[in-house]
Amino acid sequence: MSTVTVHPASALSGTVVPPADKSIAHRAAMLSAMADGTSRIVNWPSSADPASTLACLRQLGVETGEEDGVLLIYGGTLHRPSAQLDCGNSGTTMRLLSGILAGHDFDATLMGDASLTPRPMQRIMDPLLQMGARIESTDGHAPLRVRGSRGLQGITYRLPVASAQVKSTVLLAGLFAEGETTVIESTPTRDHTERMLGLSTVEMGEDRYISSTRENRPRPGMWSIPGDFSAAAFFIAAASIVPDALIRITGVGLNPSRTALLDILRAMGAGVDVRNERTVGGERLADLTVRNRPLSGVQVSGSIVANAIDELPILCVACCAAGGPSDIRDAGELRHKETDRIQAMTAGLRALGADITEHADGWTIRGGKPLTGGHVDSCHDHRIAMALGVAALSATDAVHIHGAEIAAVSYPGFWDELARVAIR
Ligand code: S3P
């Protein structure tokens, strides 16, 4: 376990290029693996989570190559793996791959690390079992044994929890099912799977109906992965809270199902400009310029929470710097991430002197109290490590972040980037 020490910053300056989006990378690799022929993925990230997906696909017999920095995937038929599929720290790998494997006629077992093993898997097993899949778990947790399919049936499934992973798992299984599979979501979640597969989506009142059939099986093609908004978020927040900060963040994916943090920070008074907007591979991206401005407190609850779910730990840090109280509620899902993120941010920020109260579904933060130096723990969670690293920039003394290496799950090189743009 490695410890990184972050010193207070008097200013921030420079340009940051965030790593490629891991949500899109997982899907690009899985769709390419299912497509019969050669697919190309431009800007494949070096982060650990997408590497877990690629390793599992290779175990399923998918061959890969590289040409001028472009990842090549020779897709087609998946084959029975000779060993357990190791999903590492990646919930997206385990859940989405289970949907795909549920439609195949061989047995496969998916396992993960100590953080992934206790995470809830019943939420994907329920709809897959309804479709006729044969899956075994230990009390709804990994390892998951997906047994050879005897054929899946399309279902209509209303999501009981706002989760893009559950939605995607069901829609991917729908590619192998008899008839049509429809997922109904009443709270919008990230829409990469339906976009990338070109699935039909119908909106009725508050509900979105998204459907897949065998006809939607992917064809080989080229995917270009935008910069990860969720990774950029750490530098957006950093520049919002450090005095005299001016940061440019280039090539940031701005899929509207992911960018609620921008609206929230702007409501707090943050200075974020969006420039050079363009569309690449069907996804909107742009360069962001962020400069320090005084922040006020904010109330966050309801359906916007799902859109900002991965950004809530770093939002807590911005709330500590705000000149007033903030409330973040309806975010109980955070307790089921790589760690219990509600508890982990409460412990980390409190260790630095923040005035933060933990609720079952979020926090109340009374901002404006300067953070102090100290020791904090990543809890083996990449977003907790990075959020506390950004908090350290605004502290009065050095902060030691234990287990900091976990940032590489989504952002290899994060600590070097943070040190590069920070001026002491
Ligand atoms: C993801 C969906 C979200 C998010 C995770 C990635 C995805 O999880 O927290 O980091 O790629 O679909 P849930 O869908 O479980 O909320």
CSV table of C-alpha atoms and ligand atoms in Angstrom, one decimal:
chain,number,residue,atom,x,y,z
A,1,MET,CA,0.0,0.0,0.0
A,2,SER,CA,1.5,3.3,-1.0
A,3,THR,CA,1.1,6.7,0.7
A,4,VAL,CA,1.0,10.0,-1.2
A,5,THR,CA,1.6,13.3,0.5
A,6,VAL,CA,-0.2,16.3,-1.0
A,7,HIS,CA,0.8,19.8,0.1
A,8,PRO,CA,-1.5,22.9,0.3
A,9,ALA,CA,-1.5,24.8,-3.0
A,10,SER,CA,-1.5,28.6,-3.3
A,11,ALA,CA,-2.6,28.3,-7.0
A,12,LEU,CA,-3.2,25.9,-9.8
A,13,SER,CA,-2.1,26.3,-13.4
A,14,GLY,CA,-1.8,24.2,-16.5
A,15,THR,CA,-3.6,21.9,-18.9
A,16,VAL,CA,-4.9,18.5,-18.1
A,17,VAL,CA,-5.8,15.7,-20.5
A,18,PRO,CA,-8.0,13.2,-18.6
A,19,PRO,CA,-7.8,9.5,-19.3
A,20,ALA,CA,-10.3,7.9,-21.7
A,21,ASP,CA,-13.8,7.2,-20.2
A,22,LYS,CA,-13.9,3.9,-18.5
A,23,SER,CA,-17.6,3.4,-18.8
A,24,ILE,CA,-17.4,3.7,-22.6
A,25,ALA,CA,-14.2,1.7,-22.8
A,26,HIS,CA,-15.8,-1.4,-21.1
A,27,ARG,CA,-18.7,-1.2,-23.5
A,28,ALA,CA,-16.6,-0.7,-26.6
A,29,ALA,CA,-14.5,-3.7,-25.7
A,30,MET,CA,-17.5,-5.9,-24.9
A,31,LEU,CA,-19.4,-4.9,-28.1
A,32,SER,CA,-16.3,-5.4,-30.2
A,33,ALA,CA,-15.8,-8.9,-28.7
A,34,MET,CA,-19.4,-9.9,-29.7
A,35,ALA,CA,-19.1,-8.4,-33.2
A,36,ASP,CA,-18.0,-10.8,-35.9
A,37,GLY,CA,-14.8,-9.3,-37.4
A,38,THR,CA,-12.1,-6.7,-36.5
A,39,SER,CA,-13.1,-3.6,-34.4
A,40,ARG,CA,-10.8,-0.7,-33.6
A,41,ILE,CA,-10.8,1.3,-30.4
A,42,VAL,CA,-9.0,4.7,-30.5
A,43,ASN,CA,-7.9,6.2,-27.2
A,44,TRP,CA,-8.1,3.0,-25.2
A,45,PRO,CA,-7.3,3.9,-21.5
A,46,SER,CA,-4.5,2.3,-19.5
A,47,SER,CA,-6.6,2.3,-16.3
A,48,ALA,CA,-7.0,-1.0,-14.3
A,49,ASP,CA,-10.8,-1.4,-14.7
A,50,PRO,CA,-10.9,-1.5,-18.5
A,51,ALA,CA,-7.9,-3.8,-18.4
A,52,SER,CA,-9.9,-6.2,-16.3
A,53,THR,CA,-12.6,-6.3,-19.0
A,54,LEU,CA,-10.0,-6.9,-21.7
A,55,ALA,CA,-8.4,-9.7,-19.7
A,56,CYS,CA,-11.8,-11.4,-19.2
A,57,LEU,CA,-12.5,-11.2,-22.9
A,58,ARG,CA,-9.2,-12.7,-23.7
A,59,GLN,CA,-10.0,-15.6,-21.4
A,60,LEU,CA,-13.2,-16.0,-23.4
A,61,GLY,CA,-11.1,-16.6,-26.5
A,62,VAL,CA,-11.1,-13.0,-27.9
A,63,GLU,CA,-7.9,-12.1,-29.6
A,64,THR,CA,-6.6,-8.5,-29.5
A,65,GLY,CA,-3.8,-6.6,-31.2
A,66,GLU,CA,-2.4,-3.1,-31.5
A,67,GLU,CA,-1.7,-0.9,-34.6
A,68,ASP,CA,-0.3,2.6,-34.3
A,69,GLY,CA,-1.7,2.9,-30.7
A,70,VAL,CA,-5.1,1.7,-31.7
A,71,LEU,CA,-6.5,-1.3,-29.9
A,72,LEU,CA,-7.7,-4.1,-32.3
A,73,ILE,CA,-10.3,-6.6,-31.2
A,74,TYR,CA,-10.9,-9.6,-33.3
A,75,GLY,CA,-14.5,-10.5,-32.2
A,76,GLY,CA,-16.9,-13.2,-32.9
A,77,THR,CA,-17.8,-16.3,-30.9
A,78,LEU,CA,-17.0,-16.4,-27.2
A,79,HIS,CA,-15.6,-19.7,-25.8
A,80,ARG,CA,-15.7,-21.4,-22.5
A,81,PRO,CA,-12.9,-20.0,-20.2
A,82,SER,CA,-10.5,-22.5,-18.7
A,83,ALA,CA,-10.3,-20.6,-15.4
A,84,GLN,CA,-12.3,-18.1,-13.3
A,85,LEU,CA,-12.8,-14.7,-14.9
A,86,ASP,CA,-11.1,-12.1,-12.7
A,87,CYS,CA,-13.1,-8.8,-12.8
A,88,GLY,CA,-10.6,-7.2,-10.3
A,89,ASN,CA,-12.1,-4.1,-8.8
A,90,SER,CA,-14.6,-3.5,-11.6
A,91,GLY,CA,-18.4,-3.8,-11.0
A,92,THR,CA,-19.1,-2.8,-14.6
A,93,THR,CA,-17.0,-5.8,-15.8
A,94,MET,CA,-18.8,-8.3,-13.6
A,95,ARG,CA,-22.3,-7.0,-14.1
A,96,LEU,CA,-22.3,-6.4,-17.9
A,97,LEU,CA,-20.3,-9.5,-18.7
A,98,SER,CA,-22.8,-11.6,-16.7
A,99,GLY,CA,-25.5,-10.3,-19.0
A,100,ILE,CA,-23.6,-11.4,-22.1
A,101,LEU,CA,-22.5,-14.7,-20.6
A,102,ALA,CA,-26.1,-15.5,-19.6
A,103,GLY,CA,-26.9,-15.9,-23.2
A,104,HIS,CA,-24.1,-18.4,-24.0
A,105,ASP,CA,-24.1,-22.1,-23.7
A,106,PHE,CA,-21.0,-22.7,-21.6
A,107,ASP,CA,-20.3,-22.3,-17.9
A,108,ALA,CA,-18.2,-19.4,-16.6
A,109,THR,CA,-17.4,-18.1,-13.1
A,110,LEU,CA,-16.8,-14.4,-12.4
A,111,MET,CA,-14.8,-13.3,-9.3
A,112,GLY,CA,-13.4,-10.1,-8.1
A,113,ASP,CA,-11.2,-8.5,-5.5
A,114,ALA,CA,-12.0,-7.8,-1.8
A,115,SER,CA,-13.9,-4.7,-2.7
A,116,LEU,CA,-16.0,-6.2,-5.5
A,117,THR,CA,-16.9,-9.4,-3.7
A,118,PRO,CA,-19.3,-7.9,-1.1
A,119,ARG,CA,-21.0,-5.6,-3.7
A,120,PRO,CA,-24.7,-6.4,-4.5
A,121,MET,CA,-25.2,-8.8,-7.5
A,122,GLN,CA,-28.7,-9.9,-6.7
A,123,ARG,CA,-29.8,-6.7,-8.6
A,124,ILE,CA,-28.6,-8.3,-11.9
A,125,MET,CA,-29.4,-11.8,-11.0
A,126,ASP,CA,-33.1,-11.1,-10.5
A,127,PRO,CA,-33.9,-9.9,-14.1
A,128,LEU,CA,-31.5,-12.5,-15.6
A,129,LEU,CA,-33.2,-15.3,-13.7
A,130,GLN,CA,-36.5,-14.0,-15.0
A,131,MET,CA,-35.1,-14.3,-18.5
A,132,GLY,CA,-34.3,-17.9,-17.9
A,133,ALA,CA,-30.6,-17.6,-17.1
A,134,ARG,CA,-29.0,-20.0,-14.7
A,135,ILE,CA,-26.8,-18.1,-12.2
A,136,GLU,CA,-25.5,-19.0,-8.8
A,137,SER,CA,-24.0,-16.8,-6.2
A,138,THR,CA,-23.2,-16.8,-2.5
A,139,ASP,CA,-26.0,-14.8,-1.0
A,140,GLY,CA,-26.2,-12.4,-3.9
A,141,HIS,CA,-22.5,-11.8,-4.0
A,142,ALA,CA,-19.5,-12.9,-6.2
A,143,PRO,CA,-18.2,-15.3,-7.2
A,144,LEU,CA,-21.0,-15.6,-9.8
A,145,ARG,CA,-21.4,-18.9,-11.6
A,146,VAL,CA,-23.2,-18.4,-14.9
A,147,ARG,CA,-24.2,-21.8,-16.2
A,148,GLY,CA,-24.6,-22.6,-19.9
A,149,SER,CA,-27.9,-21.1,-21.2
A,150,ARG,CA,-30.8,-23.2,-22.4
A,151,GLY,CA,-32.2,-20.1,-24.2
A,152,LEU,CA,-33.3,-16.7,-22.8
A,153,GLN,CA,-36.7,-15.1,-23.0
A,154,GLY,CA,-37.2,-11.4,-23.5
A,155,ILE,CA,-38.8,-9.6,-20.5
A,156,THR,CA,-40.1,-6.2,-19.6
A,157,TYR,CA,-38.2,-5.0,-16.5
A,158,ARG,CA,-38.8,-1.9,-14.5
A,159,LEU,CA,-35.5,-1.0,-12.8
A,160,PRO,CA,-36.1,-1.1,-9.0
A,161,VAL,CA,-32.8,0.9,-8.5
A,162,ALA,CA,-31.4,3.8,-10.7
A,163,SER,CA,-28.5,1.8,-12.1
A,164,ALA,CA,-26.9,2.0,-15.6
A,165,GLN,CA,-25.2,-1.3,-14.8
A,166,VAL,CA,-28.4,-3.2,-14.2
A,167,LYS,CA,-30.0,-1.6,-17.2
A,168,SER,CA,-27.0,-2.5,-19.4
A,169,THR,CA,-26.9,-6.1,-18.1
A,170,VAL,CA,-30.5,-6.7,-19.0
A,171,LEU,CA,-30.2,-5.0,-22.4
A,172,LEU,CA,-27.0,-7.0,-23.3
A,173,ALA,CA,-28.8,-10.3,-22.3
A,174,GLY,CA,-31.6,-9.1,-24.5
A,175,LEU,CA,-29.3,-9.5,-27.5
A,176,PHE,CA,-29.4,-13.3,-27.0
A,177,ALA,CA,-33.1,-13.6,-26.0
A,178,GLU,CA,-36.1,-14.8,-27.9
A,179,GLY,CA,-38.3,-11.7,-28.6
A,180,GLU,CA,-37.9,-8.3,-27.2
A,181,THR,CA,-36.4,-7.2,-23.9
A,182,THR,CA,-37.5,-3.8,-22.5
A,183,VAL,CA,-36.0,-2.0,-19.6
A,184,ILE,CA,-38.1,0.8,-18.0
A,185,GLU,CA,-36.2,3.5,-16.1
A,186,SER,CA,-38.0,6.3,-14.2
A,187,THR,CA,-34.7,8.0,-13.2
A,188,PRO,CA,-32.4,8.6,-16.2
A,189,THR,CA,-28.9,6.9,-15.8
A,190,ARG,CA,-25.9,7.0,-18.1
A,191,ASP,CA,-27.0,6.0,-21.6
A,192,HIS,CA,-23.8,4.7,-23.2
A,193,THR,CA,-25.1,1.1,-23.8
A,194,GLU,CA,-28.3,2.2,-25.6
A,195,ARG,CA,-26.4,4.8,-27.6
A,196,MET,CA,-23.6,2.5,-28.7
A,197,LEU,CA,-26.0,-0.3,-29.7
A,198,GLY,CA,-28.4,2.2,-31.3
A,199,LEU,CA,-31.3,0.8,-29.3
A,200,SER,CA,-34.8,2.2,-29.6
A,201,THR,CA,-35.7,4.5,-26.7
A,202,VAL,CA,-39.2,5.8,-26.1
A,203,GLU,CA,-40.1,8.4,-23.5
A,204,MET,CA,-43.5,8.3,-21.8
A,205,GLY,CA,-44.0,10.8,-19.0
A,206,GLU,CA,-41.3,10.2,-16.5
A,207,ASP,CA,-40.4,6.8,-17.9
A,208,ARG,CA,-37.9,5.8,-20.6
A,209,TYR,CA,-38.5,2.4,-22.3
A,210,ILE,CA,-35.3,1.0,-23.9
A,211,SER,CA,-35.5,-2.2,-25.9
A,212,SER,CA,-33.1,-4.7,-27.3
A,213,THR,CA,-33.5,-7.8,-29.5
A,214,ARG,CA,-31.2,-10.2,-31.4
A,215,GLU,CA,-31.3,-7.8,-34.3
A,216,ASN,CA,-29.3,-5.3,-32.2
A,217,ARG,CA,-26.2,-7.5,-32.0
A,218,PRO,CA,-23.2,-5.3,-32.7
A,219,ARG,CA,-21.3,-5.2,-36.0
A,220,PRO,CA,-17.5,-4.6,-36.0
A,221,GLY,CA,-16.6,-0.9,-36.2
A,222,MET,CA,-14.5,1.8,-34.8
A,223,TRP,CA,-14.9,3.4,-31.4
A,224,SER,CA,-13.3,6.6,-30.3
A,225,ILE,CA,-13.3,7.0,-26.5
A,226,PRO,CA,-13.7,10.6,-25.1
A,227,GLY,CA,-11.9,11.8,-22.0
A,228,ASP,CA,-13.6,10.7,-18.8
A,229,PHE,CA,-15.8,13.4,-17.3
A,230,SER,CA,-15.7,11.6,-14.0
A,231,ALA,CA,-11.9,11.9,-14.0
A,232,ALA,CA,-12.0,15.5,-15.2
A,233,ALA,CA,-14.3,16.2,-12.2
A,234,PHE,CA,-11.4,16.1,-9.8
A,235,PHE,CA,-9.6,18.9,-11.6
A,236,ILE,CA,-12.8,20.9,-12.2
A,237,ALA,CA,-13.3,20.8,-8.4
A,238,ALA,CA,-9.7,21.5,-7.6
A,239,ALA,CA,-9.7,24.6,-9.8
A,240,SER,CA,-12.9,25.7,-8.1
A,241,ILE,CA,-11.5,25.6,-4.6
A,242,VAL,CA,-7.9,26.6,-4.8
A,243,PRO,CA,-7.2,30.4,-4.9
A,244,ASP,CA,-5.7,31.8,-8.1
A,245,ALA,CA,-6.5,28.6,-10.0
A,246,LEU,CA,-6.8,28.5,-13.8
A,247,ILE,CA,-6.9,25.1,-15.4
A,248,ARG,CA,-7.7,23.9,-18.9
A,249,ILE,CA,-9.0,20.3,-19.3
A,250,THR,CA,-9.1,19.1,-22.9
A,251,GLY,CA,-11.1,16.5,-24.7
A,252,VAL,CA,-13.7,15.9,-21.9
A,253,GLY,CA,-16.7,13.8,-22.7
A,254,LEU,CA,-19.9,15.8,-22.1
A,255,ASN,CA,-22.6,13.1,-22.5
A,256,PRO,CA,-25.6,14.8,-20.9
A,257,SER,CA,-26.4,11.8,-18.7
A,258,ARG,CA,-23.0,12.4,-16.9
A,259,THR,CA,-22.5,16.1,-16.5
A,260,ALA,CA,-24.9,17.2,-13.7
A,261,LEU,CA,-21.8,18.1,-11.6
A,262,LEU,CA,-21.3,21.1,-14.0
A,263,ASP,CA,-24.8,22.3,-13.3
A,264,ILE,CA,-24.4,21.8,-9.5
A,265,LEU,CA,-21.0,23.6,-9.4
A,266,ARG,CA,-22.3,26.5,-11.5
A,267,ALA,CA,-25.3,26.8,-9.1
A,268,MET,CA,-22.6,27.1,-6.4
A,269,GLY,CA,-20.9,29.9,-8.3
A,270,ALA,CA,-18.0,28.0,-10.0
A,271,GLY,CA,-16.4,29.5,-13.1
A,272,VAL,CA,-16.5,26.8,-15.7
A,273,ASP,CA,-16.4,27.7,-19.4
A,274,VAL,CA,-17.1,25.1,-22.1
A,275,ARG,CA,-15.1,25.6,-25.4
A,276,ASN,CA,-14.5,23.9,-28.7
A,277,GLU,CA,-17.5,21.7,-28.5
A,278,ARG,CA,-17.4,18.9,-31.0
A,279,THR,CA,-19.0,15.4,-31.6
A,280,VAL,CA,-16.7,12.4,-31.9
A,281,GLY,CA,-18.1,8.9,-32.4
A,282,GLY,CA,-21.6,10.1,-31.4
A,283,GLU,CA,-20.4,11.6,-28.1
A,284,ARG,CA,-20.2,15.3,-27.3
A,285,LEU,CA,-16.8,16.5,-26.1
A,286,ALA,CA,-15.2,19.9,-25.3
A,287,ASP,CA,-12.4,21.7,-23.6
A,288,LEU,CA,-13.2,23.2,-20.2
A,289,THR,CA,-11.6,26.2,-18.6
A,290,VAL,CA,-12.1,26.4,-14.8
A,291,ARG,CA,-11.1,29.3,-12.6
A,292,ASN,CA,-11.5,29.9,-8.9
A,293,ARG,CA,-14.5,31.8,-7.8
A,294,PRO,CA,-16.2,32.0,-4.3
A,295,LEU,CA,-18.6,29.1,-3.9
A,296,SER,CA,-21.9,29.0,-2.0
A,297,GLY,CA,-23.6,26.0,-0.5
A,298,VAL,CA,-26.0,23.8,-2.5
A,299,GLN,CA,-28.9,21.4,-2.0
A,300,VAL,CA,-28.7,18.2,-4.1
A,301,SER,CA,-31.4,15.6,-4.1
A,302,GLY,CA,-33.8,13.7,-6.3
A,303,SER,CA,-33.3,12.5,-9.9
A,304,ILE,CA,-30.1,14.6,-10.5
A,305,VAL,CA,-28.3,12.4,-8.1
A,306,ALA,CA,-28.0,9.4,-10.5
A,307,ASN,CA,-26.4,11.7,-13.1
A,308,ALA,CA,-23.8,12.8,-10.6
A,309,ILE,CA,-23.4,9.6,-8.7
A,310,ASP,CA,-19.6,9.1,-9.3
A,311,GLU,CA,-18.9,12.8,-8.7
A,312,LEU,CA,-20.6,13.1,-5.2
A,313,PRO,CA,-17.3,12.4,-3.3
A,314,ILE,CA,-15.5,15.2,-5.0
A,315,LEU,CA,-18.6,17.4,-4.7
A,316,CYS,CA,-18.3,17.0,-0.9
A,317,VAL,CA,-14.9,18.5,-1.1
A,318,ALA,CA,-16.2,21.5,-3.0
A,319,CYS,CA,-19.0,21.9,-0.4
A,320,CYS,CA,-16.3,22.1,2.4
A,321,ALA,CA,-14.9,25.1,0.6
A,322,ALA,CA,-18.3,26.8,0.1
A,323,GLY,CA,-19.3,29.7,2.2
A,324,GLY,CA,-22.5,28.1,3.6
A,325,PRO,CA,-24.2,24.8,4.4
A,326,SER,CA,-24.8,22.1,1.8
A,327,ASP,CA,-27.1,19.1,1.8
A,328,ILE,CA,-26.6,16.0,-0.5
A,329,ARG,CA,-29.4,13.5,-0.1
A,330,ASP,CA,-31.1,10.6,-1.9
A,331,ALA,CA,-27.6,9.1,-2.5
A,332,GLY,CA,-27.9,5.9,-0.6
A,333,GLU,CA,-26.5,4.0,-3.7
A,334,LEU,CA,-23.1,5.4,-2.7
A,335,ARG,CA,-23.0,2.8,0.1
A,336,HIS,CA,-22.8,0.1,-2.6
A,337,LYS,CA,-19.8,1.4,-4.5
A,338,GLU,CA,-16.1,0.3,-4.3
A,339,THR,CA,-16.5,1.2,-0.6
A,340,ASP,CA,-19.3,2.8,1.4
A,341,ARG,CA,-18.5,6.2,0.0
A,342,ILE,CA,-20.8,8.0,2.4
A,343,GLN,CA,-18.9,6.6,5.4
A,344,ALA,CA,-15.5,7.0,3.7
A,345,MET,CA,-15.9,10.7,2.8
A,346,THR,CA,-17.3,11.4,6.2
A,347,ALA,CA,-14.3,9.8,7.9
A,348,GLY,CA,-11.7,11.3,5.5
A,349,LEU,CA,-13.0,14.9,5.6
A,350,ARG,CA,-13.7,14.8,9.4
A,351,ALA,CA,-10.0,13.7,9.9
A,352,LEU,CA,-9.1,17.0,8.1
A,353,GLY,CA,-11.4,19.0,10.4
A,354,ALA,CA,-14.4,19.4,8.2
A,355,ASP,CA,-17.9,20.0,9.7
A,356,ILE,CA,-19.7,17.1,8.1
A,357,THR,CA,-22.7,15.1,9.3
A,358,GLU,CA,-23.4,11.6,7.8
A,359,HIS,CA,-27.0,10.6,6.9
A,360,ALA,CA,-28.3,7.2,5.7
A,361,ASP,CA,-28.5,8.7,2.2
A,362,GLY,CA,-25.9,11.5,2.1
A,363,TRP,CA,-24.3,14.4,4.1
A,364,THR,CA,-24.8,17.8,5.5
A,365,ILE,CA,-21.7,19.8,5.2
A,366,ARG,CA,-21.2,23.2,6.9
A,367,GLY,CA,-18.6,24.7,4.6
A,368,GLY,CA,-16.1,27.5,5.2
A,369,LYS,CA,-14.2,25.9,8.0
A,370,PRO,CA,-10.5,25.6,6.8
A,371,LEU,CA,-9.3,22.0,6.4
A,372,THR,CA,-6.2,20.9,8.3
A,373,GLY,CA,-3.4,18.5,7.5
A,374,GLY,CA,-3.6,14.9,8.6
A,375,HIS,CA,-3.8,11.2,7.6
A,376,VAL,CA,-6.6,9.8,5.6
A,377,ASP,CA,-7.4,6.4,4.0
A,378,SER,CA,-8.5,5.7,0.4
A,379,CYS,CA,-10.6,2.6,1.7
A,380,HIS,CA,-9.3,0.9,-1.5
A,381,ASP,CA,-11.6,3.2,-3.6
A,382,HIS,CA,-10.1,5.2,-6.4
A,383,ARG,CA,-12.6,8.1,-6.2
A,384,ILE,CA,-12.2,8.4,-2.4
A,385,ALA,CA,-8.4,8.6,-2.8
A,386,MET,CA,-8.6,11.3,-5.5
A,387,ALA,CA,-11.3,13.3,-3.7
A,388,LEU,CA,-9.2,13.4,-0.6
A,389,GLY,CA,-6.1,14.3,-2.6
A,390,VAL,CA,-8.0,17.4,-4.0
A,391,ALA,CA,-9.2,18.3,-0.5
A,392,ALA,CA,-5.6,18.3,0.6
A,393,LEU,CA,-4.8,21.2,-1.9
A,394,SER,CA,-7.0,23.5,0.2
A,395,ALA,CA,-5.8,22.3,3.6
A,396,THR,CA,-3.5,24.3,5.9
A,397,ASP,CA,-0.9,21.5,6.1
A,398,ALA,CA,0.3,18.4,4.4
A,399,VAL,CA,-2.2,15.5,4.0
A,400,HIS,CA,-1.0,11.9,3.8
A,401,ILE,CA,-3.3,9.7,1.7
A,402,HIS,CA,-2.8,6.0,2.4
A,403,GLY,CA,-3.7,3.5,-0.3
A,404,ALA,CA,-3.3,6.2,-2.9
A,405,GLU,CA,-2.2,3.7,-5.6
A,406,ILE,CA,-5.9,2.7,-6.1
A,407,ALA,CA,-6.4,5.9,-8.2
A,408,ALA,CA,-5.0,3.8,-11.1
A,409,VAL,CA,-8.3,2.0,-11.3
A,410,SER,CA,-9.7,4.9,-13.3
A,411,TYR,CA,-6.8,7.5,-13.5
A,412,PRO,CA,-3.3,6.2,-13.8
A,413,GLY,CA,-0.9,9.2,-13.4
A,414,PHE,CA,-3.4,11.2,-11.3
A,415,TRP,CA,-0.9,12.0,-8.5
A,416,ASP,CA,1.7,13.2,-11.0
A,417,GLU,CA,-0.9,15.4,-12.7
A,418,LEU,CA,-2.0,16.9,-9.4
A,419,ALA,CA,1.6,17.7,-8.4
A,420,ARG,CA,2.3,19.1,-11.9
A,421,VAL,CA,-0.5,21.7,-11.8
A,422,ALA,CA,-0.3,22.6,-8.1
A,423,ILE,CA,1.8,25.6,-7.1
A,424,ARG,CA,2.9,25.6,-3.4
B,1,S3P,C1,-21.4,2.7,-14.4
B,1,S3P,C2,-22.5,3.0,-13.7
B,1,S3P,C3,-22.6,3.5,-12.3
B,1,S3P,C4,-21.3,4.1,-11.9
B,1,S3P,C5,-20.1,3.2,-12.3
B,1,S3P,C6,-20.1,2.9,-13.8
B,1,S3P,C7,-21.5,2.2,-15.7
B,1,S3P,O1,-22.9,2.4,-11.5
B,1,S3P,O2,-21.3,4.3,-10.5
B,1,S3P,O3,-18.9,3.8,-11.9
B,1,S3P,O4,-20.4,2.2,-16.5
B,1,S3P,O5,-22.5,1.7,-16.1
B,1,S3P,P1,-24.5,2.0,-11.2
B,1,S3P,O6,-25.1,1.8,-12.5
B,1,S3P,O7,-24.5,0.7,-10.4
B,1,S3P,O8,-25.1,3.2,-10.4
